[in-house]
Amino acid sequence: MAEQHGVPVEDALLIAINLYGISSVHGRHRARISVRLMTRPDVAWMVIVPFNAEASPFRLIGEELSLGSEVVGTIDRVAADEAVGGYFRNGGRAATLNPNARSRCVGCAFCPNTLEAAADPRLAEERELNELLAALVEQHPRYDLTELQEVTVSTGCFERERAAVDHLTGLREVLSAHGIGARIGFLTSVIRSSGAFEELAERVAPLVLRLTAECFSRRDLLLKASKAALTAQETPHVLERAMRAGHATSFTYIVGLDRLTELRAGVGELMPFVTEFPNFQVYQAHNSIMAGLRTGGSEALDYYLRARRDIEDIVGPTGLRPVAWECYRPLWYFTFGEEQLVPPC
């Protein structure tokens, strides 16, 4: 199938691991794992996958990952994908914060947030944000948060635009007090008005809006009310308002919920208003209910390899390219189209 679609077999394998998950004895719904393929053991990929997928063709025995009877890789590390207050990415140069109880965010039918344990309390006060940063200092590889280049706020629990703007303003004040000038990335669909983006430009910038688009069809069925209230037709206008206020822009999208025709049309409409490579995630079905939400054909690897090529055709001319640490369920690993993303071994 990799040959048929003109992609490296390594990329096809890693997409398949995301799609089918892994059968293991660990008993977790999902886990963060570090994968090294036998053909490219020089590169470790951090992915988040279903980890109790009994029907998966991938099996983990000890540290060996097998596809059928063949060992295709090794797993260096297994960690529960818990909702915690914060964690580091990109070698300590980026951090993700869950300051508003991400694990308590319910409503989107496809979201696995509530499947695992949580330790991410709602942080509503400056004192609590300071305590979170103090705890993160002890976890940083070099105990220095001033190295941070980006701090991503990952939560869907802000139901109102005003609450989200106020929180970002407070977060910027706390970061500045700690000598952290990192760009703030915010995953949201509740900030939409020109006034809000102008206020953020004055008080919070630098900021990247990572608009949680997620899907273009069946939004009333698949998304919670606050997300579904933003229509697919309005989404490009929100990104345009953010750009006009001087912010960087991107969006998150779950590959597997829309038909490919809908994917192509929706991505094409958004790309003129995007400055960062979007976060395209392989849809993962953690149970039979989630499996039933897939669009027709997206239970098969072929769908994702076709989607990958379609997105390359649309996004390629912009010059934007995937950044490995930004997405743990991506469609790209070693190549993007004909371009190498990772140097040859």
PDB file of C-alpha atoms in Angstrom, residues 4-5 46 48 109 145 157 179 182 256 276 329 331 334:
ATOM      1  CA  GLN A   4       0.784   2.231  -4.306  1.00  0.00           C
ATOM      2  CA  HIS A   5       0.511   5.662  -2.702  1.00  0.00           C
ATOM      3  CA  MET A  46       6.289   9.980  20.235  1.00  0.00           C
ATOM      4  CA  ILE A  48      -0.505   8.601  21.486  1.00  0.00           C
ATOM      5  CA  ALA A 109     -18.480  12.672  20.654  1.00  0.00           C
ATOM      6  CA  LEU A 145      11.494  27.799  31.914  1.00  0.00           C
ATOM      7  CA  CYS A 157     -13.495  24.286  28.918  1.00  0.00           C
ATOM      8  CA  GLY A 179      10.840  35.962  32.719  1.00  0.00           C
ATOM      9  CA  ALA A 182       7.240  32.492  24.942  1.00  0.00           C
ATOM     10  CA  GLY A 256     -11.496  10.406   9.436  1.00  0.00           C
ATOM     11  CA  GLU A 276       1.256  27.765  10.621  1.00  0.00           C
ATOM     12  CA  ARG A 329      -1.213  11.569  15.746  1.00  0.00           C
ATOM     13  CA  LEU A 331      -0.059  11.838   8.767  1.00  0.00           C
ATOM     14  CA  PHE A 334       9.833  11.005   7.268  1.00  0.00           C
TER      15      PHE A 334
END
